[in-house]
Coordinates of C-alpha atoms in Angstrom, one line a residue:
M1 CA 102.9 73.3 90.9
T2 CA 103.3 75.0 87.5
A3 CA 99.7 76.0 87.7
N4 CA 100.3 77.7 91.1
I5 CA 103.3 79.6 89.8
S6 CA 101.7 80.7 86.6
G7 CA 98.8 82.0 88.6
R8 CA 101.0 83.8 91.1
S9 CA 102.6 85.6 88.3
V10 CA 99.5 86.6 86.4
H11 CA 98.3 87.9 89.7
L12 CA 101.5 89.9 90.0
S13 CA 101.2 91.3 86.5
F14 CA 97.7 92.1 87.2
I15 CA 98.8 94.1 90.3
S16 CA 101.6 95.9 88.3
Y17 CA 99.2 96.7 85.6
Q18 CA 96.5 98.2 88.3
S19 CA 99.4 100.2 89.6
S20 CA 100.3 101.6 86.4
I21 CA 96.8 102.6 85.8
I22 CA 96.6 104.2 89.1
N23 CA 99.7 106.0 88.5
H24 CA 98.6 107.2 85.0
Q25 CA 95.2 108.5 86.7
L26 CA 97.2 110.2 89.6
S27 CA 99.3 112.1 87.0
V28 CA 96.4 113.0 84.8
I29 CA 94.6 114.3 87.9
S30 CA 97.7 116.2 89.1
Y31 CA 97.8 117.6 85.3
Q32 CA 94.4 118.7 85.7
L33 CA 95.0 120.3 89.1
S34 CA 97.7 122.2 87.7
V35 CA 95.7 123.6 84.8
I36 CA 92.9 124.5 87.0
S37 CA 95.1 126.1 89.4
K38 CA 96.9 128.1 86.7
V39 CA 93.3 129.1 85.3
M40 CA 92.2 130.0 88.9
G41 CA 95.3 131.9 89.3
G42 CA 95.0 133.9 86.1
L43 CA 91.2 134.6 87.0
G44 CA 92.3 135.6 90.5
T45 CA 95.1 137.8 89.3
G46 CA 92.7 139.3 86.8
V47 CA 89.9 140.0 89.3
W48 CA 92.4 141.4 91.8
S49 CA 94.0 143.8 89.1
S50 CA 90.6 144.9 87.9
F51 CA 89.5 145.5 91.7
L52 CA 92.9 147.3 92.8
I53 CA 93.1 149.6 89.8
P54 CA 89.5 151.5 90.9
Y55 CA 90.2 151.1 94.5
P56 CA 91.8 154.3 95.2
L57 CA 89.6 155.8 93.0
L58 CA 86.4 154.6 94.9
F59 CA 88.0 154.8 98.2
P60 CA 90.4 157.9 98.9
N61 CA 93.2 157.0 101.3
P62 CA 92.2 158.8 104.4
Y63 CA 95.8 158.7 105.7
S64 CA 97.4 160.6 102.9

C-alpha cells in the first residue's frame, strides 16, 4: 500500500515537473517570438520608411 502511494506521488511530482518544464519552454518561446516580432517590426518600419520617403519623388502624384 505504501509503495503504491509513494509511486503515485512520484508520478504526480513527475507530472508537475514536466508541466513546469513545458511552461518554462512556452515562456521562452513567447519571449523569443516577441523579440522576433520587435526585430521584424523594426525592420519593417525601416523598410517602409526608406520606401515611402523616395516614393513621391519616384512616382509623382497624378492627382495633385
